[in-house]
Short mmCIF file of C-alpha atoms in Angstrom, two decimals:
data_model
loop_
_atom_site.label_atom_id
_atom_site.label_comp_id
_atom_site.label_asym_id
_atom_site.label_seq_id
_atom_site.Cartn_x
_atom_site.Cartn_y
_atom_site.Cartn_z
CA UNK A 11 0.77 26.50 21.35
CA UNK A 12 -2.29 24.86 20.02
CA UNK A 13 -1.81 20.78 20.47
CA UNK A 14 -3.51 17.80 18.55
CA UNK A 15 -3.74 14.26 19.68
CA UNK A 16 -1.81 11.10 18.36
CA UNK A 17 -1.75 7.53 18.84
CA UNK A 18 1.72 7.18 19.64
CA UNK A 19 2.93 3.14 20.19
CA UNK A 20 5.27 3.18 23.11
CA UNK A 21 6.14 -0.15 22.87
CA UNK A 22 5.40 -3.47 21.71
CA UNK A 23 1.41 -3.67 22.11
CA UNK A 24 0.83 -0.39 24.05
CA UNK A 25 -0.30 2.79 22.27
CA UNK A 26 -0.55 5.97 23.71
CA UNK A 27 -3.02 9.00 23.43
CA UNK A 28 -0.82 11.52 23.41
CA UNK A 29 -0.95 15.77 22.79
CA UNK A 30 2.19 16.93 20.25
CA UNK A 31 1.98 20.67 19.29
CA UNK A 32 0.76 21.40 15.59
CA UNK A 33 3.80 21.94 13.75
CA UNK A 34 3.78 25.60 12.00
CA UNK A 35 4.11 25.63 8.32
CA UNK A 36 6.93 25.87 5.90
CA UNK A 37 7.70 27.46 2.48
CA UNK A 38 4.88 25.23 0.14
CA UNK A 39 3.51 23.37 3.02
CA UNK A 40 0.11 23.23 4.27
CA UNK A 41 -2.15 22.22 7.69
CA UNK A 42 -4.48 18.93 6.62
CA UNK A 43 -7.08 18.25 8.94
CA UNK A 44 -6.91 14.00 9.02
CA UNK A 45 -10.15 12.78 8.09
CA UNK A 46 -9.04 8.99 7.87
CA UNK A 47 -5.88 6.84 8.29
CA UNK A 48 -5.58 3.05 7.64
CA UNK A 49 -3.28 1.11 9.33
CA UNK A 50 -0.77 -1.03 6.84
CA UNK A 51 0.75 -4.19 7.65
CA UNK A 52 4.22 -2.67 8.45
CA UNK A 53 2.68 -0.75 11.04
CA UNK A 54 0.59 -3.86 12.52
CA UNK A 55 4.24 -5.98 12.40
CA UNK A 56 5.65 -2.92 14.96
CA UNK A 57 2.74 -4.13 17.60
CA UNK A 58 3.41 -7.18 17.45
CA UNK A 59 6.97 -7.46 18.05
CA UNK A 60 7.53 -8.19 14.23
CA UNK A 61 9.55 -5.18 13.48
CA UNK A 62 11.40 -2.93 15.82
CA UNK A 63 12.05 0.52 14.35
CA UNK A 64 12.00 1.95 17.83
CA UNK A 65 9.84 3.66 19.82
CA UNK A 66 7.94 5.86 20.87
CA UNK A 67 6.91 5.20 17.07
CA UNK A 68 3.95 7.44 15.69
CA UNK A 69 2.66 5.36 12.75
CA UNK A 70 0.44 6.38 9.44
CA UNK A 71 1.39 7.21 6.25
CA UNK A 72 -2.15 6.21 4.12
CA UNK A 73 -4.16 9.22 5.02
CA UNK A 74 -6.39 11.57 3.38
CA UNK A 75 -8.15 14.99 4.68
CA UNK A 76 -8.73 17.88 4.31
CA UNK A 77 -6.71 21.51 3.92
CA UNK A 78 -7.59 23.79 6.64
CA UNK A 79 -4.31 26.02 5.92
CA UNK A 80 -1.38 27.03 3.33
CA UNK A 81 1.64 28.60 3.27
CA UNK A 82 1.99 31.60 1.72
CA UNK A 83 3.88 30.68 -1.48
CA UNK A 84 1.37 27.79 -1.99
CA UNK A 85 0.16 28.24 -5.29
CA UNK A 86 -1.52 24.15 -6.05
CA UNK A 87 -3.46 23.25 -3.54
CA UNK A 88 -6.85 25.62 -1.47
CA UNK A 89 -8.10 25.64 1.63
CA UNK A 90 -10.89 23.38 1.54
CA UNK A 91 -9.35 20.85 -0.81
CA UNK A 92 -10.22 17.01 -0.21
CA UNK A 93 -6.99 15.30 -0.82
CA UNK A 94 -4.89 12.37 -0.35
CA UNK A 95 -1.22 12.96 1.12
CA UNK A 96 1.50 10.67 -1.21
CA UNK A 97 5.05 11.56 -1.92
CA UNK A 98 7.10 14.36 -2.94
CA UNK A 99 10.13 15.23 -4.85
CA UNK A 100 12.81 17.88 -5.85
CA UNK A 101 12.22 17.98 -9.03
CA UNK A 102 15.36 18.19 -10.43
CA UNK A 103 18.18 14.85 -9.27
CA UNK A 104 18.62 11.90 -11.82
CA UNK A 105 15.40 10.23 -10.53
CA UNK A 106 12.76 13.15 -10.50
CA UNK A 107 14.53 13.73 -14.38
CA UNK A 108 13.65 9.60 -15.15
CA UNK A 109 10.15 10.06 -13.85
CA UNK A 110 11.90 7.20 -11.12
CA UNK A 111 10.67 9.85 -8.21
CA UNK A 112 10.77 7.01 -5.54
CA UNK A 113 14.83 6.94 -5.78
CA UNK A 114 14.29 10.91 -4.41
CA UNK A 115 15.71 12.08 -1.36
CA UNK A 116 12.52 13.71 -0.55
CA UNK A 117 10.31 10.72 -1.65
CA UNK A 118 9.41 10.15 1.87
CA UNK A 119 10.44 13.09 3.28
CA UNK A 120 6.76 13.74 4.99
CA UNK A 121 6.01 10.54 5.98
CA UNK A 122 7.78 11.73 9.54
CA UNK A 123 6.02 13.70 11.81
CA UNK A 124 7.61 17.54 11.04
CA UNK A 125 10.02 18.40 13.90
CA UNK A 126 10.46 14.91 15.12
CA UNK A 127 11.50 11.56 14.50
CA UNK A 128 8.66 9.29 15.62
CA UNK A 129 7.85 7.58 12.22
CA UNK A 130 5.51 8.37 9.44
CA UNK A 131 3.45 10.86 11.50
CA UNK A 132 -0.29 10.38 10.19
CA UNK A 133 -1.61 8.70 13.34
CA UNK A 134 -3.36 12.15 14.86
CA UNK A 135 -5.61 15.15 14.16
CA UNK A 136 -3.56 17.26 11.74
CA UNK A 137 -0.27 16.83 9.94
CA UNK A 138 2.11 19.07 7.55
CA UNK A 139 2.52 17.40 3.97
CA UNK A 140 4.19 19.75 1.01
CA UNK A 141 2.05 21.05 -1.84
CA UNK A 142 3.37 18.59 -4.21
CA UNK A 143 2.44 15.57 -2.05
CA UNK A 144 -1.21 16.16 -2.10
CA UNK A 145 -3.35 14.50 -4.86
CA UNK A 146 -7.59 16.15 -5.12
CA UNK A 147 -9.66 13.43 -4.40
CA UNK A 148 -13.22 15.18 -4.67
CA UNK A 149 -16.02 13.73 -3.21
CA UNK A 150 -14.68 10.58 -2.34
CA UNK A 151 -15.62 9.29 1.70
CA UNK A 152 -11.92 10.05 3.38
CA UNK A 153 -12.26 6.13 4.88
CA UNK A 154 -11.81 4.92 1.58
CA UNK A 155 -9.79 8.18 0.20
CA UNK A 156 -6.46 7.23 2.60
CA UNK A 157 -6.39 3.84 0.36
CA UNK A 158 -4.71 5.74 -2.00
CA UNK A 159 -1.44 4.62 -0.79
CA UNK A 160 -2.21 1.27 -0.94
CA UNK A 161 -3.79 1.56 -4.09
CA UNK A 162 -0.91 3.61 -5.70
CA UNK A 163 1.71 0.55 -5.11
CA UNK A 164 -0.78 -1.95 -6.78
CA UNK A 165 -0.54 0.49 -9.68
CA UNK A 166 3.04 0.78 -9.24
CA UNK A 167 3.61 -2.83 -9.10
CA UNK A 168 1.28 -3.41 -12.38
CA UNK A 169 2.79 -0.72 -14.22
CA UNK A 170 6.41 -1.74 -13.83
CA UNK A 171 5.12 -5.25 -14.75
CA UNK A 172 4.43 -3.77 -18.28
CA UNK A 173 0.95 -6.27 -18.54
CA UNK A 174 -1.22 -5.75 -21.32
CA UNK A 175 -5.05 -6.72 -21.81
CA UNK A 176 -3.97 -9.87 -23.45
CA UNK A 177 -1.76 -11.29 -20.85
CA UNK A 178 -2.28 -13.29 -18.25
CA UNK A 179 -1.28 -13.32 -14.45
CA UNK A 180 -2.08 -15.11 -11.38
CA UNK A 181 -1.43 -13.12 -7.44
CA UNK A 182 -0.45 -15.00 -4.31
CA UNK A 183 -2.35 -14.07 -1.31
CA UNK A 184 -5.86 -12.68 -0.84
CA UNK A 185 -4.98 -10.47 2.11
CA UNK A 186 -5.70 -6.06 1.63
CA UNK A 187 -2.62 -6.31 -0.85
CA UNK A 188 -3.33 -9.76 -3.09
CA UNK A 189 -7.14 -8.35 -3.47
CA UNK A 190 -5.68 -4.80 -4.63
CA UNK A 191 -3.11 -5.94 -7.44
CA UNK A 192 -5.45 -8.59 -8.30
CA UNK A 193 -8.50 -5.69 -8.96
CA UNK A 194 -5.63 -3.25 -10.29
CA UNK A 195 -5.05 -6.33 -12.98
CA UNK A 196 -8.45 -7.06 -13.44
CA UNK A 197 -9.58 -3.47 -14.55
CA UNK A 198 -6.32 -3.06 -16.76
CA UNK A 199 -8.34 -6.07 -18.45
CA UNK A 200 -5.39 -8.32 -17.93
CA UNK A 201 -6.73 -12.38 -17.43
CA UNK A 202 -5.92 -12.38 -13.43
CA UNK A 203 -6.69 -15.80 -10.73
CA UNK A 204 -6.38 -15.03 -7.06
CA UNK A 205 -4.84 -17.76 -5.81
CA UNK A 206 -4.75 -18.86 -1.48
CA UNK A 207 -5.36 -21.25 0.77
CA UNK A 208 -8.45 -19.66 2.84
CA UNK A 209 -11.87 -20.60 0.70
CA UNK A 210 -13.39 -17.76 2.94
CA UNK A 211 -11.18 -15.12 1.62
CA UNK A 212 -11.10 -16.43 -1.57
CA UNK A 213 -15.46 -16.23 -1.60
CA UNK A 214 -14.58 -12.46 -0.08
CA UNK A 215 -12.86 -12.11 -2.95
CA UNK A 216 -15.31 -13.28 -5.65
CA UNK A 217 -17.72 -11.08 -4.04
CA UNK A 218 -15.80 -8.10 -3.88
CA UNK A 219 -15.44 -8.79 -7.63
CA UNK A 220 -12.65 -10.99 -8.45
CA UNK A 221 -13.73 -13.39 -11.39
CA UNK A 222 -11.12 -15.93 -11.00
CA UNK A 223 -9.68 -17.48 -7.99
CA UNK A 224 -7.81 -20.60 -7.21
CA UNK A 225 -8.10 -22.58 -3.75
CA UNK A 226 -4.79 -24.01 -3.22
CA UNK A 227 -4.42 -26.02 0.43
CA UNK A 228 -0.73 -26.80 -0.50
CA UNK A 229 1.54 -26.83 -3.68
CA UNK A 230 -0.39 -24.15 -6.28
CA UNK A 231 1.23 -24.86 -9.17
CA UNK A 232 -0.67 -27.67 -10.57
CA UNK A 233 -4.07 -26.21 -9.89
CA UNK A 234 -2.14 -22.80 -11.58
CA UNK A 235 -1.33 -24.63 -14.41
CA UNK A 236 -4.77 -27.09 -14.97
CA UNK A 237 -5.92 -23.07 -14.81
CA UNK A 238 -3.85 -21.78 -17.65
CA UNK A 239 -2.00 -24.65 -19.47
CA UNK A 240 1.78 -23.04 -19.98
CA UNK A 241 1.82 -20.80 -17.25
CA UNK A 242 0.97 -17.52 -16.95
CA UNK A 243 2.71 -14.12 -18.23
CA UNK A 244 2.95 -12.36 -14.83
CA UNK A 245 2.85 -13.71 -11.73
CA UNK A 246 2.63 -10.88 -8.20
CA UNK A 247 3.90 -12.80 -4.50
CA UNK A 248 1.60 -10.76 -1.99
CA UNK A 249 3.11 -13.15 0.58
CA UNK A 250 6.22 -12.53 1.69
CA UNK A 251 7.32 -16.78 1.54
CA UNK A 252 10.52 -18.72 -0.48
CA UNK A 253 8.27 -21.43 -1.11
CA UNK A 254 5.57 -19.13 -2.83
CA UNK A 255 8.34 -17.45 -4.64
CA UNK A 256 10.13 -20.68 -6.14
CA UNK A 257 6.08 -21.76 -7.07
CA UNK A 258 5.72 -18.33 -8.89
CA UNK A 259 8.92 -18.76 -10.40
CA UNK A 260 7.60 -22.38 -12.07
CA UNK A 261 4.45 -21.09 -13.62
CA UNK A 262 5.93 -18.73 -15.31
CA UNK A 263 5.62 -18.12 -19.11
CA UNK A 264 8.63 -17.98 -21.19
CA UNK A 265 9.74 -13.81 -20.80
CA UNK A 266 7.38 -13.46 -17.88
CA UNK A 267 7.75 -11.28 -15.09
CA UNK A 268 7.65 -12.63 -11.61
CA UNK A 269 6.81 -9.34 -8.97
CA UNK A 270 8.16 -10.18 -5.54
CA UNK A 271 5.69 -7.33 -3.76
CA UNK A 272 5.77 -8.51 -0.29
CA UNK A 273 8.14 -7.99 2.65
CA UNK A 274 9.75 -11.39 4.24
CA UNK A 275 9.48 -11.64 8.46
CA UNK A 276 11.85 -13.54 8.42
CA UNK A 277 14.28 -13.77 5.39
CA UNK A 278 14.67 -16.79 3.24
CA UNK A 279 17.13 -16.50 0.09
CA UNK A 280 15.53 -17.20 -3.23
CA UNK A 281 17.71 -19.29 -5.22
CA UNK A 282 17.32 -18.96 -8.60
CA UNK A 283 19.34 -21.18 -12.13
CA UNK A 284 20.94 -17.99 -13.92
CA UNK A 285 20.87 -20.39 -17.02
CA UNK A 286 17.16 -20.94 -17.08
CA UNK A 287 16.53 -16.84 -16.74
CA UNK A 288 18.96 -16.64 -19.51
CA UNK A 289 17.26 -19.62 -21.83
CA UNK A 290 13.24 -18.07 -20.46
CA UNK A 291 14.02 -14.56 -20.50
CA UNK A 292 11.98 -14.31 -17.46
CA UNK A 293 12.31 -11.25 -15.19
CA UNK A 294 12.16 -10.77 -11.63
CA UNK A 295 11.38 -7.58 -10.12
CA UNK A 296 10.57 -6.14 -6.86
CA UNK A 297 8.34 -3.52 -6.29
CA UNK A 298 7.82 -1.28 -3.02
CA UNK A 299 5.49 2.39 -2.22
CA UNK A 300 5.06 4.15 -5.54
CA UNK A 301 6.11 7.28 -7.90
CA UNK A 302 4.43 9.96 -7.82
CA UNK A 303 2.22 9.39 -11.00
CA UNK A 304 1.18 6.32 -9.49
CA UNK A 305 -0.16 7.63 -6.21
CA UNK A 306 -1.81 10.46 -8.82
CA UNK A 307 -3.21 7.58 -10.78
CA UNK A 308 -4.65 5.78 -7.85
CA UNK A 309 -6.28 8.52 -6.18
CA UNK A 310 -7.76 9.55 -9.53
CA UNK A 311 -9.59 6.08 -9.90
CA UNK A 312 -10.80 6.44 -6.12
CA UNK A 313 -11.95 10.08 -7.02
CA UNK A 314 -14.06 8.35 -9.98
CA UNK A 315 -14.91 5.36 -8.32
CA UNK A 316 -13.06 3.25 -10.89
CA UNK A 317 -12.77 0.76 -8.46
CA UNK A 318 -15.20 -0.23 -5.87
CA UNK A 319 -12.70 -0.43 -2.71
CA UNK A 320 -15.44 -1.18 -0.11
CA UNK A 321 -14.61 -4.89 0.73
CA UNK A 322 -11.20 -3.12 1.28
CA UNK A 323 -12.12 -1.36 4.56
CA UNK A 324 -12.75 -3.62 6.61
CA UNK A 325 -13.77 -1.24 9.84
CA UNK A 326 -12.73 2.15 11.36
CA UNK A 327 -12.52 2.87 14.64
CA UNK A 328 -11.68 6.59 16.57
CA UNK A 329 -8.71 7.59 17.45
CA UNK A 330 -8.91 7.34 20.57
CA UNK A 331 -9.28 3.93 20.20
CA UNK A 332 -7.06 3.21 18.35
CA UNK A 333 -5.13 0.14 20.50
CA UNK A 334 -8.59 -1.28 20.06
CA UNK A 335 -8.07 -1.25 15.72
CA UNK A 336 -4.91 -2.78 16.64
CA UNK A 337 -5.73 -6.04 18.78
CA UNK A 338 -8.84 -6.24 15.98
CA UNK A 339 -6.45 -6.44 13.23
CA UNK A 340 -3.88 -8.51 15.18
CA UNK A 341 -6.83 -10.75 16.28
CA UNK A 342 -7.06 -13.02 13.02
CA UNK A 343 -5.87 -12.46 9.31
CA UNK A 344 -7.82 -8.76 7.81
CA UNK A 345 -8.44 -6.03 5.45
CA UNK A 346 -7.87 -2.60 6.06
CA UNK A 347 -9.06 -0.56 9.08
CA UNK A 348 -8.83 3.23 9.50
CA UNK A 349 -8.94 5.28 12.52
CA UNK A 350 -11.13 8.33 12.61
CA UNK A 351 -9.74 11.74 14.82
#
């Protein structure tokens, strides 16, 4: 049996390079050679000691490639095809019927490693995604191609948001995540400030081209609201913090939507006055991965260079290196970095 290699993390800080057999196909599945793989935050969380899902743990789930083989009732995709690997569905429960895909069963049914249970499998040379979970991405460079997933819950987050191009909205945190709502806002022509307390990432920003941003060393909501007198009409938390929350909360417009989009390590309750969300009509929503039209959406604007996701990818680094990629990223607060079989 032919074998490709995988960084598999056997522990907290150690990754190994190790040979797993190329799983055979399935009815609709096909063989995508990995061009490029990015490493999320969740992932860099499980090196650290952060999160423990368990190891051996075979990270990767923001990849892109290319199809080197199909099944035989594979009627969508070609050998050959460029294409970005998102989620699937059945087609056919309460969610898939909504066009609420993410509440599938199968949602994230390939984001394991076929025939094992080592995590979202995209860490290596080849992996097995289903037809319906591969997006065309044409020409785009694969390093910025596996952004897609990253990209498609920034479009996600927006479009459950409901902005328009005459509201306006302020994001939290200029980390990989802040800087991709904040561009998914700005190109839906919505009035959007970047707001954090790092002038160098906030001058990243600006240069990666972010139009408004707001240096805040301690309590934003003052220089938020000298910004845009009222409070603003959405407001996205890209840092997972109480105190950032409650500040979102307070420059909120009257029926605004707060978007809690970042994870908390560790938990602090958000305490909110039931009667003020019932006098504001404010909402508060949460928003996590992506439906399927959203992961179509976002590789489509990578595909036509809508968005210039450069300052997004940081570095890449082989494979084979890839504990390397993960000291790098654990060295000092980053962007994205992709490792290359």
């Amino acid at each position: 049996m032919e074998t490709m290699a995988a960084a598999v993390m056997t522990g907290v800080g150690d990754i190994d390079i190790q040979h797993l057999p190329i799983p055979e196909l399935g009815p609709r599945e096909v063989l995508v050679k990995i061009g490029a793989a990015s490493i999320c935050s969740w992932e860099q969380r499980t090196f650290v000691g952060k999160q423990k899902p368990g190891f051996p743990f075979l990270g990767g789930h923001e990849n892109a490639g290319e199809v080197v083989a199909i099944a035989d009732d594979v009627t969508t995709v070609s050998v050959g095809d460029r294409v970005t690997l998102g989620p699937t569905r059945c087609g056919t429960c309460r969610a898939c019927v909504r066009g609420a895909d993410k509440g599938c069963e199968e949602h994230f049914k390939y984001f394991s490693l076929k025939g094992g249970e080592l995590g979202p499998g995209g860490f290596l040379e080849y992996k097995v995604h289903r037809e319906d979970g591969c997006f065309p991405v044409g020409d785009a460079p694969f390093e910025l191609a596996c952004l897609a997933e990253p990209l498609s819950c920034a479009v996600h987050a927006v479009r459950l948001m409901g902005v328009t191009s005459a509201d306006t909205a302020v994001v939290f945190g200029a980390g990989p995540m802040g800087l991709l709502n904040a561009m998914v806002l700005q190109h839906h022509g919505v009035d959007v400030a970047l707001v954090d307390m790092d002038q160098e990432r906030l001058d990243y920003a600006r240069v990666s081209g972010i139009r408004r941003t707001i240096l805040s060393p301690g309590d934003a909501e003052a220089a938020i609201l000298g910004e845009f007198p009222g409070g603003v009409d959405a407001v996205v938390t890209a840092i997972g913090s109480k105190t950032v929350n409650e500040q979102g909360l307070r420059v909120l417009q009257p029926r605004g939507t707060l978007c809690l989009f970042a994870s908390a390590h560790p938990v602090e309750m958000l305490e909110v006055d039931p009667n003020w969300v019932h006098n504001t009509e404010v909402r508060i929503i949460g928003a996590v991965s992506a439906d399927i039209q959203d992961h179509a959406r976002a590789t489509e604007m990578i595909a036509n260079a809508e968005l210039d996701l450069r300052p997004i990818m940081e570095k890449t680094f082989p494979l084979t290196d890839a504990k390397s990629a993960f000291e790098y990223l654990s060295s000092k607060p980053r962007y994205r970095v992709a490792l290359i079989p």
